[in-house]
Amino acid sequence: ETGVTQSPTHLIKTRGQQVTLRCSSQSGHNTVSWYQQALGQGPQFIFQYYREEENGRGNFPPRFSGLQFPNYSSELNVNALELDDSALYLCASSIRNTEAFFGQGTRLTVV
Amino acid sequence: GQQLNQSPQSMFIQEGEDVSMNCTSSSIFNTWLWYKQDPGEGPVLLIALYKAGELTSNGRLTAQFGITRKDSFLNISASIPSDVGIYFCAGQLYNTDKLIFGTGTRLQVFP
């Protein structure tokens, strides 16, 4: 148990729709990062939030956006879903510049 | 997206055997992390390494941070069936919580 919880655990969406994924960080952690993991691949960094501001972004288009709230929980929003967005989405929380702990992930399927 | 070179890609071993896997990068990292991931779950942190040359153990697991800061290895001694899973290395740059993951090593342990 890492103390990082994600919801929902599974989700099916239609191409073109929008989706919001949620993450509650471990108590005391002020940094949340989001990763996309395609089948058979390692996780790929999407972006990170520190104290409610985006603090680094990977090679993902603007239709991937996020938020961090005052309690350090976070949301990942994806607009105009494409079939290739089907993946396991992982949230990781940390105290800045220390090791990250991951949630169980949200499995998104786009049909 | 960027991924580190991890080898071997998969291993099939007998219970009780020792296992070794490694990770190399063209970039220098300040922190190396090793995670284990079970199917449909998020990665679980096994070992974190913070200094070049550092050798750290966690039970039957031993990992080292390479002197060049471009590589790391993980050893598992006396493997047991619950060691089955996918092992990922990850490199982290100083002053950023972004992780670059390896391609993964799939471990199967037979009784």
JSON list of C-alpha atoms in Angstrom, two decimals:
[
{"chain": "A", "resi": 1, "resn": "GLU", "atom": "CA", "xyz": [0.00, 0.00, 0.00]},
{"chain": "A", "resi": 2, "resn": "THR", "atom": "CA", "xyz": [1.55, 3.29, -1.13]},
{"chain": "A", "resi": 3, "resn": "GLY", "atom": "CA", "xyz": [-1.23, 5.59, 0.06]},
{"chain": "A", "resi": 4, "resn": "VAL", "atom": "CA", "xyz": [-1.73, 6.84, -3.50]},
{"chain": "A", "resi": 5, "resn": "THR", "atom": "CA", "xyz": [-5.26, 6.14, -4.75]},
{"chain": "A", "resi": 6, "resn": "GLN", "atom": "CA", "xyz": [-6.61, 6.56, -8.24]},
{"chain": "A", "resi": 7, "resn": "SER", "atom": "CA", "xyz": [-10.16, 6.53, -9.58]},
{"chain": "A", "resi": 8, "resn": "PRO", "atom": "CA", "xyz": [-11.75, 5.03, -11.48]},
{"chain": "A", "resi": 9, "resn": "THR", "atom": "CA", "xyz": [-9.83, 1.76, -11.85]},
{"chain": "A", "resi": 10, "resn": "HIS", "atom": "CA", "xyz": [-11.26, 1.02, -15.30]},
{"chain": "A", "resi": 11, "resn": "LEU", "atom": "CA", "xyz": [-12.96, 3.20, -17.89]},
{"chain": "A", "resi": 12, "resn": "ILE", "atom": "CA", "xyz": [-14.26, 2.76, -21.43]},
{"chain": "A", "resi": 13, "resn": "LYS", "atom": "CA", "xyz": [-14.74, 5.84, -23.61]},
{"chain": "A", "resi": 14, "resn": "THR", "atom": "CA", "xyz": [-15.62, 6.50, -27.22]},
{"chain": "A", "resi": 15, "resn": "ARG", "atom": "CA", "xyz": [-13.23, 8.22, -29.61]},
{"chain": "A", "resi": 16, "resn": "GLY", "atom": "CA", "xyz": [-13.70, 12.00, -29.46]},
{"chain": "A", "resi": 17, "resn": "GLN", "atom": "CA", "xyz": [-14.99, 12.05, -25.90]},
{"chain": "A", "resi": 18, "resn": "GLN", "atom": "CA", "xyz": [-13.32, 13.68, -22.92]},
{"chain": "A", "resi": 19, "resn": "VAL", "atom": "CA", "xyz": [-12.16, 11.93, -19.73]},
{"chain": "A", "resi": 20, "resn": "THR", "atom": "CA", "xyz": [-11.10, 12.99, -16.24]},
{"chain": "A", "resi": 21, "resn": "LEU", "atom": "CA", "xyz": [-8.94, 10.76, -14.05]},
{"chain": "A", "resi": 22, "resn": "ARG", "atom": "CA", "xyz": [-8.36, 11.44, -10.36]},
{"chain": "A", "resi": 23, "resn": "CYS", "atom": "CA", "xyz": [-5.52, 10.88, -7.94]},
{"chain": "A", "resi": 24, "resn": "SER", "atom": "CA", "xyz": [-5.18, 11.31, -4.18]},
{"chain": "A", "resi": 25, "resn": "SER", "atom": "CA", "xyz": [-1.56, 11.65, -3.17]},
{"chain": "A", "resi": 26, "resn": "GLN", "atom": "CA", "xyz": [0.14, 10.11, -0.17]},
{"chain": "A", "resi": 27, "resn": "SER", "atom": "CA", "xyz": [-0.21, 12.16, 3.01]},
{"chain": "A", "resi": 28, "resn": "GLY", "atom": "CA", "xyz": [2.52, 14.81, 3.20]},
{"chain": "A", "resi": 29, "resn": "HIS", "atom": "CA", "xyz": [3.44, 14.59, -0.49]},
{"chain": "A", "resi": 30, "resn": "ASN", "atom": "CA", "xyz": [3.29, 17.90, -2.38]},
{"chain": "A", "resi": 31, "resn": "THR", "atom": "CA", "xyz": [4.22, 16.72, -5.89]},
{"chain": "A", "resi": 32, "resn": "VAL", "atom": "CA", "xyz": [2.09, 14.67, -8.27]},
{"chain": "A", "resi": 33, "resn": "SER", "atom": "CA", "xyz": [3.24, 13.25, -11.60]},
{"chain": "A", "resi": 34, "resn": "TRP", "atom": "CA", "xyz": [1.18, 11.52, -14.26]},
{"chain": "A", "resi": 35, "resn": "TYR", "atom": "CA", "xyz": [2.44, 8.76, -16.56]},
{"chain": "A", "resi": 36, "resn": "GLN", "atom": "CA", "xyz": [0.96, 6.89, -19.52]},
{"chain": "A", "resi": 37, "resn": "GLN", "atom": "CA", "xyz": [1.87, 3.22, -19.88]},
{"chain": "A", "resi": 38, "resn": "ALA", "atom": "CA", "xyz": [0.99, 1.51, -23.14]},
{"chain": "A", "resi": 39, "resn": "LEU", "atom": "CA", "xyz": [0.79, -2.28, -23.19]},
{"chain": "A", "resi": 40, "resn": "GLY", "atom": "CA", "xyz": [4.26, -3.85, -23.03]},
{"chain": "A", "resi": 41, "resn": "GLN", "atom": "CA", "xyz": [6.02, -0.51, -22.49]},
{"chain": "A", "resi": 42, "resn": "GLY", "atom": "CA", "xyz": [7.51, 1.38, -19.59]},
{"chain": "A", "resi": 43, "resn": "PRO", "atom": "CA", "xyz": [5.60, 4.39, -18.20]},
{"chain": "A", "resi": 44, "resn": "GLN", "atom": "CA", "xyz": [6.01, 7.67, -20.11]},
{"chain": "A", "resi": 45, "resn": "PHE", "atom": "CA", "xyz": [6.03, 11.00, -18.26]},
{"chain": "A", "resi": 46, "resn": "ILE", "atom": "CA", "xyz": [3.04, 13.24, -19.11]},
{"chain": "A", "resi": 47, "resn": "PHE", "atom": "CA", "xyz": [3.47, 16.13, -16.64]},
{"chain": "A", "resi": 48, "resn": "GLN", "atom": "CA", "xyz": [4.04, 17.01, -13.02]},
{"chain": "A", "resi": 49, "resn": "TYR", "atom": "CA", "xyz": [2.35, 19.36, -10.59]},
{"chain": "A", "resi": 50, "resn": "TYR", "atom": "CA", "xyz": [4.02, 21.01, -7.62]},
{"chain": "A", "resi": 51, "resn": "ARG", "atom": "CA", "xyz": [2.05, 23.29, -5.31]},
{"chain": "A", "resi": 52, "resn": "GLU", "atom": "CA", "xyz": [-0.82, 23.55, -7.80]},
{"chain": "A", "resi": 53, "resn": "GLU", "atom": "CA", "xyz": [1.36, 24.58, -10.77]},
{"chain": "A", "resi": 54, "resn": "GLU", "atom": "CA", "xyz": [2.58, 22.56, -13.73]},
{"chain": "A", "resi": 55, "resn": "ASN", "atom": "CA", "xyz": [6.26, 21.87, -13.19]},
{"chain": "A", "resi": 56, "resn": "GLY", "atom": "CA", "xyz": [7.47, 20.00, -16.24]},
{"chain": "A", "resi": 57, "resn": "ARG", "atom": "CA", "xyz": [5.80, 18.33, -19.19]},
{"chain": "A", "resi": 58, "resn": "GLY", "atom": "CA", "xyz": [6.65, 15.39, -21.41]},
{"chain": "A", "resi": 59, "resn": "ASN", "atom": "CA", "xyz": [6.03, 14.99, -25.11]},
{"chain": "A", "resi": 60, "resn": "PHE", "atom": "CA", "xyz": [2.22, 15.00, -24.97]},
{"chain": "A", "resi": 61, "resn": "PRO", "atom": "CA", "xyz": [-0.18, 17.28, -26.88]},
{"chain": "A", "resi": 62, "resn": "PRO", "atom": "CA", "xyz": [-2.14, 20.11, -25.20]},
{"chain": "A", "resi": 63, "resn": "ARG", "atom": "CA", "xyz": [-5.32, 18.02, -25.13]},
{"chain": "A", "resi": 64, "resn": "PHE", "atom": "CA", "xyz": [-3.66, 16.36, -22.10]},
{"chain": "A", "resi": 65, "resn": "SER", "atom": "CA", "xyz": [-4.12, 18.79, -19.22]},
{"chain": "A", "resi": 66, "resn": "GLY", "atom": "CA", "xyz": [-4.17, 18.62, -15.47]},
{"chain": "A", "resi": 67, "resn": "LEU", "atom": "CA", "xyz": [-4.88, 20.27, -12.17]},
{"chain": "A", "resi": 68, "resn": "GLN", "atom": "CA", "xyz": [-3.56, 20.04, -8.65]},
{"chain": "A", "resi": 69, "resn": "PHE", "atom": "CA", "xyz": [-5.73, 21.10, -5.72]},
{"chain": "A", "resi": 70, "resn": "PRO", "atom": "CA", "xyz": [-4.74, 22.72, -2.39]},
{"chain": "A", "resi": 71, "resn": "ASN", "atom": "CA", "xyz": [-4.87, 19.29, -0.70]},
{"chain": "A", "resi": 72, "resn": "TYR", "atom": "CA", "xyz": [-2.35, 18.11, -3.37]},
{"chain": "A", "resi": 73, "resn": "SER", "atom": "CA", "xyz": [-4.80, 15.74, -5.04]},
{"chain": "A", "resi": 74, "resn": "SER", "atom": "CA", "xyz": [-4.79, 15.93, -8.82]},
{"chain": "A", "resi": 75, "resn": "GLU", "atom": "CA", "xyz": [-6.78, 15.40, -12.01]},
{"chain": "A", "resi": 76, "resn": "LEU", "atom": "CA", "xyz": [-5.69, 14.40, -15.49]},
{"chain": "A", "resi": 77, "resn": "ASN", "atom": "CA", "xyz": [-8.00, 15.52, -18.30]},
{"chain": "A", "resi": 78, "resn": "VAL", "atom": "CA", "xyz": [-7.81, 14.24, -21.85]},
{"chain": "A", "resi": 79, "resn": "ASN", "atom": "CA", "xyz": [-9.91, 15.87, -24.59]},
{"chain": "A", "resi": 80, "resn": "ALA", "atom": "CA", "xyz": [-10.80, 14.54, -28.02]},
{"chain": "A", "resi": 81, "resn": "LEU", "atom": "CA", "xyz": [-9.83, 10.97, -27.13]},
{"chain": "A", "resi": 82, "resn": "GLU", "atom": "CA", "xyz": [-8.02, 8.91, -29.77]},
{"chain": "A", "resi": 83, "resn": "LEU", "atom": "CA", "xyz": [-7.71, 5.14, -30.00]},
{"chain": "A", "resi": 84, "resn": "ASP", "atom": "CA", "xyz": [-3.98, 5.41, -29.16]},
{"chain": "A", "resi": 85, "resn": "ASP", "atom": "CA", "xyz": [-4.87, 6.99, -25.81]},
{"chain": "A", "resi": 86, "resn": "SER", "atom": "CA", "xyz": [-5.85, 3.52, -24.60]},
{"chain": "A", "resi": 87, "resn": "ALA", "atom": "CA", "xyz": [-3.36, 2.77, -21.83]},
{"chain": "A", "resi": 88, "resn": "LEU", "atom": "CA", "xyz": [-2.80, 2.44, -18.09]},
{"chain": "A", "resi": 89, "resn": "TYR", "atom": "CA", "xyz": [-2.59, 5.93, -16.57]},
{"chain": "A", "resi": 90, "resn": "LEU", "atom": "CA", "xyz": [-0.45, 6.11, -13.46]},
{"chain": "A", "resi": 91, "resn": "CYS", "atom": "CA", "xyz": [-0.25, 8.79, -10.83]},
{"chain": "A", "resi": 92, "resn": "ALA", "atom": "CA", "xyz": [2.82, 9.10, -8.62]},
{"chain": "A", "resi": 93, "resn": "SER", "atom": "CA", "xyz": [3.23, 11.28, -5.57]},
{"chain": "A", "resi": 94, "resn": "SER", "atom": "CA", "xyz": [6.40, 12.42, -3.88]},
{"chain": "A", "resi": 95, "resn": "ILE", "atom": "CA", "xyz": [7.95, 15.04, -1.69]},
{"chain": "A", "resi": 96, "resn": "ARG", "atom": "CA", "xyz": [9.81, 17.20, -4.17]},
{"chain": "A", "resi": 97, "resn": "ASN", "atom": "CA", "xyz": [13.04, 15.65, -5.46]},
{"chain": "A", "resi": 98, "resn": "THR", "atom": "CA", "xyz": [12.58, 12.37, -3.58]},
{"chain": "A", "resi": 99, "resn": "GLU", "atom": "CA", "xyz": [11.44, 8.93, -4.70]},
{"chain": "A", "resi": 100, "resn": "ALA", "atom": "CA", "xyz": [7.97, 8.62, -6.23]},
{"chain": "A", "resi": 101, "resn": "PHE", "atom": "CA", "xyz": [5.25, 6.21, -5.10]},
{"chain": "A", "resi": 102, "resn": "PHE", "atom": "CA", "xyz": [2.66, 5.04, -7.61]},
{"chain": "A", "resi": 103, "resn": "GLY", "atom": "CA", "xyz": [-1.04, 4.38, -7.42]},
{"chain": "A", "resi": 104, "resn": "GLN", "atom": "CA", "xyz": [-2.65, 1.27, -8.88]},
{"chain": "A", "resi": 105, "resn": "GLY", "atom": "CA", "xyz": [-3.50, 3.05, -12.13]},
{"chain": "A", "resi": 106, "resn": "THR", "atom": "CA", "xyz": [-6.58, 3.67, -14.25]},
{"chain": "A", "resi": 107, "resn": "ARG", "atom": "CA", "xyz": [-7.03, 1.42, -17.27]},
{"chain": "A", "resi": 108, "resn": "LEU", "atom": "CA", "xyz": [-8.53, 3.55, -20.06]},
{"chain": "A", "resi": 109, "resn": "THR", "atom": "CA", "xyz": [-9.92, 1.89, -23.16]},
{"chain": "A", "resi": 110, "resn": "VAL", "atom": "CA", "xyz": [-10.95, 4.07, -26.10]},
{"chain": "A", "resi": 111, "resn": "VAL", "atom": "CA", "xyz": [-13.25, 2.42, -28.65]},
{"chain": "B", "resi": 1, "resn": "GLY", "atom": "CA", "xyz": [9.06, 8.48, -25.95]},
{"chain": "B", "resi": 2, "resn": "GLN", "atom": "CA", "xyz": [12.46, 8.16, -24.31]},
{"chain": "B", "resi": 3, "resn": "GLN", "atom": "CA", "xyz": [13.20, 4.85, -22.58]},
{"chain": "B", "resi": 4, "resn": "LEU", "atom": "CA", "xyz": [16.36, 3.46, -21.03]},
{"chain": "B", "resi": 5, "resn": "ASN", "atom": "CA", "xyz": [17.95, 0.26, -22.35]},
{"chain": "B", "resi": 6, "resn": "GLN", "atom": "CA", "xyz": [17.18, -2.58, -19.97]},
{"chain": "B", "resi": 7, "resn": "SER", "atom": "CA", "xyz": [18.34, -6.17, -20.33]},
{"chain": "B", "resi": 8, "resn": "PRO", "atom": "CA", "xyz": [17.50, -8.91, -20.51]},
{"chain": "B", "resi": 9, "resn": "GLN", "atom": "CA", "xyz": [14.02, -8.38, -21.91]},
{"chain": "B", "resi": 10, "resn": "SER", "atom": "CA", "xyz": [12.76, -11.55, -20.21]},
{"chain": "B", "resi": 11, "resn": "MET", "atom": "CA", "xyz": [14.09, -14.30, -17.97]},
{"chain": "B", "resi": 12, "resn": "PHE", "atom": "CA", "xyz": [12.78, -17.78, -17.18]},
{"chain": "B", "resi": 13, "resn": "ILE", "atom": "CA", "xyz": [14.48, -19.25, -14.12]},
{"chain": "B", "resi": 14, "resn": "GLN", "atom": "CA", "xyz": [14.02, -21.98, -11.58]},
{"chain": "B", "resi": 15, "resn": "GLU", "atom": "CA", "xyz": [13.08, -21.22, -7.98]},
{"chain": "B", "resi": 16, "resn": "GLY", "atom": "CA", "xyz": [16.21, -20.72, -5.89]},
{"chain": "B", "resi": 17, "resn": "GLU", "atom": "CA", "xyz": [18.34, -19.31, -8.70]},
{"chain": "B", "resi": 18, "resn": "ASP", "atom": "CA", "xyz": [19.90, -15.86, -8.64]},
{"chain": "B", "resi": 19, "resn": "VAL", "atom": "CA", "xyz": [18.87, -13.20, -11.16]},
{"chain": "B", "resi": 20, "resn": "SER", "atom": "CA", "xyz": [20.71, -10.20, -12.54]},
{"chain": "B", "resi": 21, "resn": "MET", "atom": "CA", "xyz": [19.38, -7.41, -14.75]},
{"chain": "B", "resi": 22, "resn": "ASN", "atom": "CA", "xyz": [20.82, -4.07, -15.80]},
{"chain": "B", "resi": 23, "resn": "CYS", "atom": "CA", "xyz": [19.93, -0.72, -17.21]},
{"chain": "B", "resi": 24, "resn": "THR", "atom": "CA", "xyz": [22.01, 1.68, -19.31]},
{"chain": "B", "resi": 25, "resn": "SER", "atom": "CA", "xyz": [21.50, 5.24, -20.44]},
{"chain": "B", "resi": 26, "resn": "SER", "atom": "CA", "xyz": [23.17, 7.78, -22.69]},
{"chain": "B", "resi": 27, "resn": "SER", "atom": "CA", "xyz": [22.33, 10.42, -20.07]},
{"chain": "B", "resi": 28, "resn": "ILE", "atom": "CA", "xyz": [23.67, 10.95, -16.58]},
{"chain": "B", "resi": 29, "resn": "PHE", "atom": "CA", "xyz": [21.19, 10.58, -13.74]},
{"chain": "B", "resi": 30, "resn": "ASN", "atom": "CA", "xyz": [21.38, 11.70, -10.13]},
{"chain": "B", "resi": 31, "resn": "THR", "atom": "CA", "xyz": [19.06, 8.99, -8.84]},
{"chain": "B", "resi": 32, "resn": "TRP", "atom": "CA", "xyz": [18.37, 5.45, -9.98]},
{"chain": "B", "resi": 33, "resn": "LEU", "atom": "CA", "xyz": [15.23, 3.62, -8.89]},
{"chain": "B", "resi": 34, "resn": "TRP", "atom": "CA", "xyz": [14.08, 0.04, -9.33]},
{"chain": "B", "resi": 35, "resn": "TYR", "atom": "CA", "xyz": [10.37, -0.82, -9.44]},
{"chain": "B", "resi": 36, "resn": "LYS", "atom": "CA", "xyz": [8.39, -4.08, -9.72]},
{"chain": "B", "resi": 37, "resn": "GLN", "atom": "CA", "xyz": [5.04, -4.15, -11.48]},
{"chain": "B", "resi": 38, "resn": "ASP", "atom": "CA", "xyz": [2.43, -6.90, -11.33]},
{"chain": "B", "resi": 39, "resn": "PRO", "atom": "CA", "xyz": [-0.17, -7.18, -14.12]},
{"chain": "B", "resi": 40, "resn": "GLY", "atom": "CA", "xyz": [-2.79, -4.42, -13.94]},
{"chain": "B", "resi": 41, "resn": "GLU", "atom": "CA", "xyz": [-1.10, -2.75, -10.97]},
{"chain": "B", "resi": 42, "resn": "GLY", "atom": "CA", "xyz": [1.10, 0.29, -10.49]},
{"chain": "B", "resi": 43, "resn": "PRO", "atom": "CA", "xyz": [4.88, -0.01, -10.08]},
{"chain": "B", "resi": 44, "resn": "VAL", "atom": "CA", "xyz": [6.08, -0.66, -6.52]},
{"chain": "B", "resi": 45, "resn": "LEU", "atom": "CA", "xyz": [9.37, 0.90, -5.43]},
{"chain": "B", "resi": 46, "resn": "LEU", "atom": "CA", "xyz": [12.02, -1.69, -4.49]},
{"chain": "B", "resi": 47, "resn": "ILE", "atom": "CA", "xyz": [15.26, 0.25, -4.11]},
{"chain": "B", "resi": 48, "resn": "ALA", "atom": "CA", "xyz": [16.42, 3.87, -4.52]},
{"chain": "B", "resi": 49, "resn": "LEU", "atom": "CA", "xyz": [20.07, 4.80, -5.20]},
{"chain": "B", "resi": 50, "resn": "TYR", "atom": "CA", "xyz": [21.38, 8.34, -4.75]},
{"chain": "B", "resi": 51, "resn": "LYS", "atom": "CA", "xyz": [25.17, 8.29, -5.20]},
{"chain": "B", "resi": 52, "resn": "ALA", "atom": "CA", "xyz": [27.50, 7.00, -7.89]},
{"chain": "B", "resi": 53, "resn": "GLY", "atom": "CA", "xyz": [29.00, 3.69, -6.75]},
{"chain": "B", "resi": 54, "resn": "GLU", "atom": "CA", "xyz": [26.34, 3.17, -4.08]},
{"chain": "B", "resi": 55, "resn": "LEU", "atom": "CA", "xyz": [25.42, -0.45, -3.36]},
{"chain": "B", "resi": 56, "resn": "THR", "atom": "CA", "xyz": [22.12, -0.94, -1.53]},
{"chain": "B", "resi": 57, "resn": "SER", "atom": "CA", "xyz": [20.28, -4.05, -0.35]},
{"chain": "B", "resi": 58, "resn": "ASN", "atom": "CA", "xyz": [16.64, -4.68, 0.48]},
{"chain": "B", "resi": 59, "resn": "GLY", "atom": "CA", "xyz": [16.28, -8.27, 1.69]},
{"chain": "B", "resi": 60, "resn": "ARG", "atom": "CA", "xyz": [17.19, -10.56, -1.21]},
{"chain": "B", "resi": 61, "resn": "LEU", "atom": "CA", "xyz": [17.53, -7.59, -3.57]},
{"chain": "B", "resi": 62, "resn": "THR", "atom": "CA", "xyz": [20.77, -5.73, -4.19]},
{"chain": "B", "resi": 63, "resn": "ALA", "atom": "CA", "xyz": [21.19, -2.78, -6.56]},
{"chain": "B", "resi": 64, "resn": "GLN", "atom": "CA", "xyz": [24.14, -0.62, -7.55]},
{"chain": "B", "resi": 65, "resn": "PHE", "atom": "CA", "xyz": [24.42, 2.89, -8.99]},
{"chain": "B", "resi": 66, "resn": "GLY", "atom": "CA", "xyz": [27.11, 2.78, -11.67]},
{"chain": "B", "resi": 67, "resn": "ILE", "atom": "CA", "xyz": [30.27, 4.87, -11.32]},
{"chain": "B", "resi": 68, "resn": "THR", "atom": "CA", "xyz": [29.61, 6.65, -14.63]},
{"chain": "B", "resi": 69, "resn": "ARG", "atom": "CA", "xyz": [26.07, 7.51, -13.41]},
{"chain": "B", "resi": 70, "resn": "LYS", "atom": "CA", "xyz": [24.78, 6.10, -16.69]},
{"chain": "B", "resi": 71, "resn": "ASP", "atom": "CA", "xyz": [23.94, 2.59, -15.53]},
{"chain": "B", "resi": 72, "resn": "SER", "atom": "CA", "xyz": [22.56, 0.47, -12.71]},
{"chain": "B", "resi": 73, "resn": "PHE", "atom": "CA", "xyz": [22.01, -3.19, -11.98]},
{"chain": "B", "resi": 74, "resn": "LEU", "atom": "CA", "xyz": [19.63, -5.20, -9.82]},
{"chain": "B", "resi": 75, "resn": "ASN", "atom": "CA", "xyz": [20.32, -8.65, -8.40]},
{"chain": "B", "resi": 76, "resn": "ILE", "atom": "CA", "xyz": [17.76, -10.95, -6.83]},
{"chain": "B", "resi": 77, "resn": "SER", "atom": "CA", "xyz": [19.14, -13.85, -4.85]},
{"chain": "B", "resi": 78, "resn": "ALA", "atom": "CA", "xyz": [17.42, -17.18, -4.17]},
{"chain": "B", "resi": 79, "resn": "SER", "atom": "CA", "xyz": [14.35, -16.37, -6.29]},
{"chain": "B", "resi": 80, "resn": "ILE", "atom": "CA", "xyz": [10.89, -17.42, -5.11]},
{"chain": "B", "resi": 81, "resn": "PRO", "atom": "CA", "xyz": [7.59, -17.66, -7.04]},
{"chain": "B", "resi": 82, "resn": "SER", "atom": "CA", "xyz": [6.33, -14.27, -5.79]},
{"chain": "B", "resi": 83, "resn": "ASP", "atom": "CA", "xyz": [9.31, -12.59, -7.55]},
{"chain": "B", "resi": 84, "resn": "VAL", "atom": "CA", "xyz": [7.36, -13.07, -10.80]},
{"chain": "B", "resi": 85, "resn": "GLY", "atom": "CA", "xyz": [6.57, -9.76, -12.46]},
{"chain": "B", "resi": 86, "resn": "ILE", "atom": "CA", "xyz": [8.06, -6.99, -14.58]},
{"chain": "B", "resi": 87, "resn": "TYR", "atom": "CA", "xyz": [11.02, -5.08, -13.22]},
{"chain": "B", "resi": 88, "resn": "PHE", "atom": "CA", "xyz": [11.67, -1.51, -14.35]},
{"chain": "B", "resi": 89, "resn": "CYS", "atom": "CA", "xyz": [14.64, 0.72, -13.78]},
{"chain": "B", "resi": 90, "resn": "ALA", "atom": "CA", "xyz": [14.08, 4.47, -13.75]},
{"chain": "B", "resi": 91, "resn": "GLY", "atom": "CA", "xyz": [16.49, 7.39, -13.86]},
{"chain": "B", "resi": 92, "resn": "GLN", "atom": "CA", "xyz": [15.79, 10.73, -12.24]},
{"chain": "B", "resi": 93, "resn": "LEU", "atom": "CA", "xyz": [17.57, 14.02, -12.84]},
{"chain": "B", "resi": 94, "resn": "TYR", "atom": "CA", "xyz": [18.41, 16.34, -9.94]},
{"chain": "B", "resi": 95, "resn": "ASN", "atom": "CA", "xyz": [15.86, 19.05, -9.27]},
{"chain": "B", "resi": 96, "resn": "THR", "atom": "CA", "xyz": [13.14, 17.30, -11.22]},
{"chain": "B", "resi": 97, "resn": "ASP", "atom": "CA", "xyz": [10.81, 14.50, -10.24]},
{"chain": "B", "resi": 98, "resn": "LYS", "atom": "CA", "xyz": [10.48, 13.31, -13.85]},
{"chain": "B", "resi": 99, "resn": "LEU", "atom": "CA", "xyz": [11.37, 9.62, -14.19]},
{"chain": "B", "resi": 100, "resn": "ILE", "atom": "CA", "xyz": [12.70, 8.04, -17.39]},
{"chain": "B", "resi": 101, "resn": "PHE", "atom": "CA", "xyz": [11.85, 4.35, -17.31]},
{"chain": "B", "resi": 102, "resn": "GLY", "atom": "CA", "xyz": [13.61, 1.37, -18.82]},
{"chain": "B", "resi": 103, "resn": "THR", "atom": "CA", "xyz": [11.99, -1.05, -21.22]},
{"chain": "B", "resi": 104, "resn": "GLY", "atom": "CA", "xyz": [11.38, -3.60, -18.46]},
{"chain": "B", "resi": 105, "resn": "THR", "atom": "CA", "xyz": [12.54, -7.14, -17.65]},
{"chain": "B", "resi": 106, "resn": "ARG", "atom": "CA", "xyz": [9.84, -9.80, -17.39]},
{"chain": "B", "resi": 107, "resn": "LEU", "atom": "CA", "xyz": [10.76, -12.44, -14.80]},
{"chain": "B", "resi": 108, "resn": "GLN", "atom": "CA", "xyz": [9.18, -15.90, -14.65]},
{"chain": "B", "resi": 109, "resn": "VAL", "atom": "CA", "xyz": [10.08, -18.26, -11.80]},
{"chain": "B", "resi": 110, "resn": "PHE", "atom": "CA", "xyz": [9.30, -21.96, -12.08]},
{"chain": "B", "resi": 111, "resn": "PRO", "atom": "CA", "xyz": [9.03, -24.21, -9.01]}
]
